[in-house]
Amino acid sequence: MDRPLVALIMAGGTGTRLYPASRSDRPKQFLSLLGDDSLLSQTVNRAGFADEIFVCTAETHADLVREHAPEAGVLVEPEPKDTGPALVYATHRIREQVGDCVLLCLPSDHYITGDFETTARRAALTAVETEGVVTVGIEPTRPATGYGYIEPGHDYGSYFDVSQFREKPDKSTAERFVDEGFYWNAGLFAWTPDAFLRAARDSSLEPLVSALEDGDPAPGFDAVSPTSVDYAVMERTDDAFVVPAAFEWDDLGSWDAFDRFDSSTNVVLGDALTIDATGNIVAGDKHVSLVGVDDLVVAAYDARVLVVPKSEAQRVREVVTKLRDDDRF
């Protein structure tokens, strides 16, 4: 491949379902949940084979990005409107700064082990060869209902075209998807700037593409609604391809995810004492004691404590919604 490989790491989210570890001033990507380094630092290190690395984030988090990823260039999105506008803005900016290149777009807060570089380079090469937009598909390890799925189409050897993207399914549909060889959609992408911006111009993001080309992104951001890149571009283009991943992946989306990394009687992230307690996830920056309780998430950070049945860990977002309404998140 005769053009620079640029890693673009998206770090604008907050990870609300990991409250209270994740807060408005300390989003999930800046937490050290698995290992000594933050998730963002781990992502930057994982992408170290790239010729250049950029991190796209909100203005309020720019200083934290510089602290956790001093080797990366920082792109500040003018307005947080989900991944669609953010990726259009960042892709255009990188084309201005780097020129003709291929982008590898990575979430900043996922957990990955194994041979990431081989898959990433294969995705980048596929993006150049097809002149399309490429996503990385994760082989499912369970019939998860919290992920979107990718139905592969024609097999080209090292990649497939995308037959269709499928929304988060119910349990029986997820089981069928796994049986039929679908992939999880992990939000890992590769494309050349020209290919992605061409696809974005054929979507609801067209006003932003035009505004960026006119040199004034502000009216473009005003003209578009918050939308994910999956919904705006990936699900609508005819030039989408999927490269199967050769690594293990998890999005650490909620507290119950940590069960998948630890088979102990209780998962403990921090300092905890458990007596006659099983199946709990205990996390915090202070000591926590559990006695005679099972299958709970107990998370204690700063002056905040969360207690929720592990089976209802997704409902943490309801807590965050109420706290945000009261400007307390």
Short mmCIF file of C-alpha atoms in Angstrom, two decimals:
data_model
loop_
_atom_site.label_atom_id
_atom_site.label_comp_id
_atom_site.label_asym_id
_atom_site.label_seq_id
_atom_site.Cartn_x
_atom_site.Cartn_y
_atom_site.Cartn_z
CA MET A 1 0.00 0.00 0.00
CA ASP A 2 1.65 3.21 -1.19
CA ARG A 3 -0.22 5.75 0.91
CA PRO A 4 0.02 6.66 4.61
CA LEU A 5 -2.04 4.69 7.10
CA VAL A 6 -3.69 7.06 9.58
CA ALA A 7 -5.40 5.87 12.75
CA LEU A 8 -8.37 8.01 13.75
CA ILE A 9 -9.52 7.29 17.30
CA MET A 10 -12.97 8.47 18.30
CA ALA A 11 -13.05 9.70 21.90
CA GLY A 12 -16.12 11.90 22.15
CA GLY A 13 -18.49 9.64 24.11
CA THR A 14 -19.13 9.30 27.82
CA GLY A 15 -19.85 5.61 28.46
CA THR A 16 -22.94 6.33 30.54
CA ARG A 17 -23.63 2.69 31.48
CA LEU A 18 -20.38 2.60 33.48
CA TYR A 19 -21.62 5.29 35.87
CA PRO A 20 -20.41 6.27 38.46
CA ALA A 21 -16.89 5.40 37.27
CA SER A 22 -17.71 7.25 34.07
CA ARG A 23 -18.95 10.81 34.58
CA SER A 24 -19.35 13.89 32.39
CA ASP A 25 -15.87 15.11 33.40
CA ARG A 26 -14.30 11.62 33.31
CA PRO A 27 -15.65 9.59 30.39
CA LYS A 28 -15.13 5.86 30.07
CA GLN A 29 -12.21 6.11 27.65
CA PHE A 30 -10.07 7.82 30.30
CA LEU A 31 -10.61 5.08 32.90
CA SER A 32 -8.09 2.34 33.73
CA LEU A 33 -10.48 -0.57 34.06
CA LEU A 34 -8.42 -3.42 32.64
CA GLY A 35 -4.74 -2.81 33.32
CA ASP A 36 -2.79 0.21 34.44
CA ASP A 37 -3.34 2.35 31.33
CA SER A 38 -6.58 4.04 30.35
CA LEU A 39 -8.68 2.54 27.57
CA LEU A 40 -7.69 5.46 25.34
CA SER A 41 -3.99 4.93 26.03
CA GLN A 42 -4.36 1.24 25.25
CA THR A 43 -6.09 2.07 21.96
CA VAL A 44 -3.36 4.52 20.95
CA ASN A 45 -0.68 1.93 21.77
CA ARG A 46 -2.58 -0.71 19.78
CA ALA A 47 -2.57 1.60 16.75
CA GLY A 48 1.13 2.37 17.08
CA PHE A 49 1.91 0.73 13.72
CA ALA A 50 0.06 3.53 11.89
CA ASP A 51 2.05 6.29 10.21
CA GLU A 52 0.06 8.95 12.07
CA ILE A 53 -2.51 8.94 14.88
CA PHE A 54 -5.30 11.44 15.51
CA VAL A 55 -7.89 11.52 18.28
CA CYS A 56 -11.24 13.22 17.67
CA THR A 57 -12.94 14.45 20.82
CA ALA A 58 -15.14 17.13 22.34
CA GLU A 59 -13.63 20.47 23.36
CA THR A 60 -14.26 19.71 27.04
CA HIS A 61 -12.09 16.57 26.81
CA ALA A 62 -9.24 17.87 24.64
CA ASP A 63 -6.86 18.40 27.56
CA LEU A 64 -7.55 14.90 28.89
CA VAL A 65 -6.78 13.47 25.46
CA ARG A 66 -3.46 15.31 25.37
CA GLU A 67 -2.66 13.91 28.81
CA HIS A 68 -3.53 10.31 27.93
CA ALA A 69 -2.31 10.36 24.30
CA PRO A 70 0.51 12.92 24.03
CA GLU A 71 1.80 11.32 20.82
CA ALA A 72 -1.47 11.85 18.94
CA GLY A 73 -2.82 14.84 17.07
CA VAL A 74 -6.07 16.18 18.54
CA LEU A 75 -9.11 17.10 16.45
CA VAL A 76 -11.86 18.94 18.32
CA GLU A 77 -15.30 18.43 16.83
CA PRO A 78 -17.20 21.75 16.73
CA GLU A 79 -20.40 20.21 18.08
CA PRO A 80 -21.20 16.73 19.47
CA LYS A 81 -23.70 15.18 17.06
CA ASP A 82 -22.84 11.46 17.22
CA THR A 83 -20.39 9.53 15.06
CA GLY A 84 -21.74 10.52 11.62
CA PRO A 85 -20.91 14.24 11.75
CA ALA A 86 -17.79 13.59 13.84
CA LEU A 87 -16.31 11.20 11.28
CA VAL A 88 -17.16 13.48 8.35
CA TYR A 89 -15.45 16.37 10.11
CA ALA A 90 -12.39 14.37 11.18
CA THR A 91 -11.98 12.66 7.80
CA HIS A 92 -12.10 16.00 5.99
CA ARG A 93 -9.60 17.56 8.39
CA ILE A 94 -7.18 14.66 8.03
CA ARG A 95 -7.37 14.83 4.24
CA GLU A 96 -6.44 18.54 4.52
CA GLN A 97 -3.49 17.81 6.80
CA VAL A 98 -2.17 14.49 5.47
CA GLY A 99 -3.46 14.32 1.91
CA ASP A 100 -4.13 11.06 0.09
CA CYS A 101 -4.19 8.40 2.81
CA VAL A 102 -6.25 5.52 4.19
CA LEU A 103 -8.01 5.92 7.52
CA LEU A 104 -8.43 3.30 10.19
CA CYS A 105 -11.26 4.49 12.49
CA LEU A 106 -11.31 3.07 16.01
CA PRO A 107 -13.48 3.55 19.09
CA SER A 108 -11.37 4.64 22.05
CA ASP A 109 -13.05 2.52 24.70
CA HIS A 110 -13.10 -1.09 23.48
CA TYR A 111 -11.16 -4.07 24.78
CA ILE A 112 -9.12 -5.97 22.18
CA THR A 113 -6.63 -8.80 22.52
CA GLY A 114 -4.80 -10.78 19.86
CA ASP A 115 -3.43 -9.87 16.45
CA PHE A 116 -5.10 -6.52 15.83
CA GLU A 117 -2.52 -5.19 13.37
CA THR A 118 -3.01 -7.92 10.76
CA THR A 119 -6.77 -7.34 10.61
CA ALA A 120 -6.35 -3.56 10.60
CA ARG A 121 -3.89 -3.64 7.71
CA ARG A 122 -6.14 -6.03 5.79
CA ALA A 123 -9.09 -3.66 6.28
CA ALA A 124 -7.02 -0.70 5.11
CA LEU A 125 -5.83 -2.57 2.02
CA THR A 126 -9.40 -3.63 1.25
CA ALA A 127 -10.50 0.01 1.48
CA VAL A 128 -7.89 0.98 -1.10
CA GLU A 129 -8.60 -1.94 -3.43
CA THR A 130 -12.40 -1.61 -3.40
CA GLU A 131 -12.59 2.20 -3.16
CA GLY A 132 -15.45 1.53 -0.75
CA VAL A 133 -16.08 1.77 2.98
CA VAL A 134 -14.95 -1.16 5.10
CA THR A 135 -16.08 -2.42 8.48
CA VAL A 136 -14.45 -5.06 10.66
CA GLY A 137 -16.72 -7.95 11.63
CA ILE A 138 -16.32 -9.77 14.94
CA GLU A 139 -17.15 -13.48 15.03
CA PRO A 140 -19.82 -13.80 17.75
CA THR A 141 -19.05 -15.78 20.89
CA ARG A 142 -22.68 -15.73 22.07
CA PRO A 143 -26.13 -14.65 20.79
CA ALA A 144 -25.81 -11.10 22.12
CA THR A 145 -28.86 -8.87 21.84
CA GLY A 146 -26.99 -5.64 22.56
CA TYR A 147 -24.97 -5.51 19.32
CA GLY A 148 -25.82 -4.84 15.71
CA TYR A 149 -24.98 -7.60 13.23
CA ILE A 150 -23.51 -7.73 9.73
CA GLU A 151 -24.78 -10.23 7.17
CA PRO A 152 -21.89 -11.06 4.81
CA GLY A 153 -22.53 -11.39 1.11
CA HIS A 154 -20.15 -12.49 -1.66
CA ASP A 155 -16.86 -13.95 -0.44
CA TYR A 156 -13.80 -12.33 -2.04
CA GLY A 157 -11.31 -14.41 -0.06
CA SER A 158 -10.07 -11.98 2.59
CA TYR A 159 -13.27 -9.95 2.76
CA PHE A 160 -16.97 -9.99 1.91
CA ASP A 161 -19.33 -7.43 0.54
CA VAL A 162 -22.03 -6.49 3.05
CA SER A 163 -25.38 -8.03 2.26
CA GLN A 164 -27.03 -5.93 4.95
CA PHE A 165 -26.63 -4.51 8.43
CA ARG A 166 -29.08 -5.84 10.98
CA GLU A 167 -30.33 -3.95 14.03
CA LYS A 168 -29.96 -5.24 17.60
CA PRO A 169 -32.06 -8.43 17.63
CA ASP A 170 -34.14 -10.26 20.20
CA LYS A 171 -32.70 -13.46 21.69
CA SER A 172 -34.12 -15.95 19.16
CA THR A 173 -33.10 -13.74 16.21
CA ALA A 174 -29.59 -13.34 17.67
CA GLU A 175 -29.31 -17.14 17.92
CA ARG A 176 -30.27 -17.43 14.26
CA PHE A 177 -27.77 -14.73 13.25
CA VAL A 178 -24.98 -16.62 15.02
CA ASP A 179 -25.99 -19.93 13.42
CA GLU A 180 -26.04 -18.31 9.95
CA GLY A 181 -22.53 -16.83 10.22
CA PHE A 182 -23.31 -13.16 10.78
CA TYR A 183 -20.72 -10.89 12.40
CA TRP A 184 -20.99 -8.40 15.21
CA ASN A 185 -20.72 -4.79 14.10
CA ALA A 186 -17.98 -3.34 16.33
CA GLY A 187 -17.78 0.16 14.86
CA LEU A 188 -14.25 -0.34 13.48
CA PHE A 189 -13.88 1.10 9.97
CA ALA A 190 -11.39 1.72 7.18
CA TRP A 191 -11.73 4.01 4.16
CA THR A 192 -9.94 6.54 2.05
CA PRO A 193 -11.12 10.10 2.69
CA ASP A 194 -12.42 10.43 -0.87
CA ALA A 195 -14.48 7.23 -0.63
CA PHE A 196 -16.06 8.09 2.71
CA LEU A 197 -16.84 11.70 1.88
CA ARG A 198 -18.34 10.57 -1.42
CA ALA A 199 -20.62 8.17 0.46
CA ALA A 200 -21.46 10.84 3.04
CA ARG A 201 -22.42 13.26 0.29
CA ASP A 202 -25.10 10.76 -0.77
CA SER A 203 -26.56 10.78 2.74
CA SER A 204 -28.22 13.12 5.24
CA LEU A 205 -24.73 14.40 6.03
CA GLU A 206 -24.40 16.15 2.64
CA PRO A 207 -24.83 19.69 4.11
CA LEU A 208 -21.85 19.13 6.37
CA VAL A 209 -19.68 17.76 3.56
CA SER A 210 -20.50 20.82 1.44
CA ALA A 211 -19.87 23.24 4.31
CA LEU A 212 -16.48 21.69 5.02
CA GLU A 213 -15.51 21.96 1.36
CA ASP A 214 -16.56 25.63 1.51
CA GLY A 215 -14.24 26.13 4.50
CA ASP A 216 -16.93 26.88 7.10
CA PRO A 217 -18.16 23.84 9.07
CA ALA A 218 -20.51 25.79 11.39
CA PRO A 219 -23.54 26.00 9.05
CA GLY A 220 -22.99 22.36 8.13
CA PHE A 221 -23.23 21.26 11.74
CA ASP A 222 -26.32 23.42 12.18
CA ALA A 223 -27.95 21.76 9.17
CA VAL A 224 -27.48 18.10 10.23
CA SER A 225 -29.11 16.14 13.03
CA PRO A 226 -27.25 13.86 15.42
CA THR A 227 -26.83 10.53 13.65
CA SER A 228 -24.55 7.52 13.78
CA VAL A 229 -22.24 6.75 10.89
CA ASP A 230 -23.86 3.32 10.65
CA TYR A 231 -27.32 4.75 10.08
CA ALA A 232 -26.30 7.68 7.88
CA VAL A 233 -23.67 6.04 5.67
CA MET A 234 -22.81 2.39 6.23
CA GLU A 235 -26.37 1.03 6.03
CA ARG A 236 -27.19 3.06 2.91
CA THR A 237 -24.17 2.75 0.65
CA ASP A 238 -23.84 0.03 -1.96
CA ASP A 239 -20.06 -0.02 -1.50
CA ALA A 240 -19.71 -1.51 2.00
CA PHE A 241 -17.40 -4.44 2.72
CA VAL A 242 -16.58 -6.45 5.83
CA VAL A 243 -13.23 -7.91 6.89
CA PRO A 244 -13.44 -10.67 9.54
CA ALA A 245 -11.44 -9.95 12.67
CA ALA A 246 -8.57 -12.12 13.85
CA PHE A 247 -8.69 -10.85 17.43
CA GLU A 248 -10.89 -11.01 20.52
CA TRP A 249 -13.13 -8.00 21.18
CA ASP A 250 -15.51 -6.58 23.76
CA ASP A 251 -17.07 -3.13 23.95
CA LEU A 252 -17.17 -2.98 27.80
CA GLY A 253 -20.58 -1.42 27.35
CA SER A 254 -21.93 -2.01 30.85
CA TRP A 255 -20.85 -3.33 34.24
CA ASP A 256 -22.00 -6.89 33.57
CA ALA A 257 -19.43 -7.11 30.74
CA PHE A 258 -16.69 -7.63 33.31
CA ASP A 259 -18.04 -11.11 34.04
CA ARG A 260 -16.57 -12.10 30.69
CA PHE A 261 -13.01 -11.34 31.83
CA ASP A 262 -12.96 -12.96 35.24
CA SER A 263 -14.34 -16.34 36.33
CA SER A 264 -13.82 -15.67 40.04
CA THR A 265 -16.64 -16.07 42.54
CA ASN A 266 -16.96 -12.27 42.49
CA VAL A 267 -15.37 -9.83 40.04
CA VAL A 268 -13.52 -7.18 42.02
CA LEU A 269 -12.11 -4.02 40.45
CA GLY A 270 -10.50 -2.24 43.37
CA ASP A 271 -10.59 -3.06 47.10
CA ALA A 272 -13.45 -5.25 48.35
CA LEU A 273 -14.35 -7.81 51.01
CA THR A 274 -17.04 -10.40 50.21
CA ILE A 275 -18.60 -12.80 52.72
CA ASP A 276 -21.17 -15.38 51.64
CA ALA A 277 -21.57 -13.40 48.41
CA THR A 278 -21.36 -14.81 44.88
CA GLY A 279 -21.72 -13.62 41.31
CA ASN A 280 -21.23 -9.94 42.17
CA ILE A 281 -19.27 -7.25 40.35
CA VAL A 282 -17.65 -4.84 42.80
CA ALA A 283 -15.80 -1.76 41.55
CA GLY A 284 -14.65 1.45 43.13
CA ASP A 285 -11.97 3.80 44.36
CA LYS A 286 -12.73 2.98 48.01
CA HIS A 287 -13.22 -0.17 50.07
CA VAL A 288 -16.55 -1.97 49.60
CA SER A 289 -17.82 -4.88 51.72
CA LEU A 290 -20.57 -7.26 50.57
CA VAL A 291 -22.24 -9.75 52.90
CA GLY A 292 -24.87 -12.32 51.96
CA VAL A 293 -25.82 -10.88 48.58
CA ASP A 294 -25.61 -12.38 45.11
CA ASP A 295 -25.57 -11.19 41.49
CA LEU A 296 -25.29 -7.46 42.17
CA VAL A 297 -23.28 -4.66 40.62
CA VAL A 298 -21.90 -2.39 43.34
CA ALA A 299 -19.85 0.54 42.02
CA ALA A 300 -18.56 3.28 44.33
CA TYR A 301 -16.56 6.21 42.94
CA ASP A 302 -16.06 9.66 44.43
CA ALA A 303 -19.19 10.40 46.48
CA ARG A 304 -21.44 8.25 44.26
CA VAL A 305 -22.61 4.66 44.85
CA LEU A 306 -24.56 2.50 42.39
CA VAL A 307 -26.31 -0.74 43.35
CA VAL A 308 -28.22 -2.67 40.68
CA PRO A 309 -29.01 -6.34 39.97
CA LYS A 310 -26.46 -7.59 37.47
CA SER A 311 -29.25 -8.76 35.19
CA GLU A 312 -30.48 -5.14 34.94
CA ALA A 313 -27.11 -3.46 34.42
CA GLN A 314 -28.35 -1.83 31.22
CA ARG A 315 -30.76 0.27 33.30
CA VAL A 316 -27.87 2.38 34.56
CA ARG A 317 -28.61 4.63 31.58
CA GLU A 318 -31.92 5.49 33.26
CA VAL A 319 -30.01 6.78 36.28
CA VAL A 320 -27.79 8.88 34.05
CA THR A 321 -30.79 10.33 32.20
CA LYS A 322 -32.33 11.52 35.47
CA LEU A 323 -29.01 12.90 36.72
CA ARG A 324 -28.48 14.76 33.47
CA ASP A 325 -31.94 16.29 33.72
CA ASP A 326 -30.89 17.65 37.12
CA ASP A 327 -27.42 18.67 35.84
CA ARG A 328 -25.81 16.24 38.28
CA PHE A 329 -24.08 13.80 35.93
#
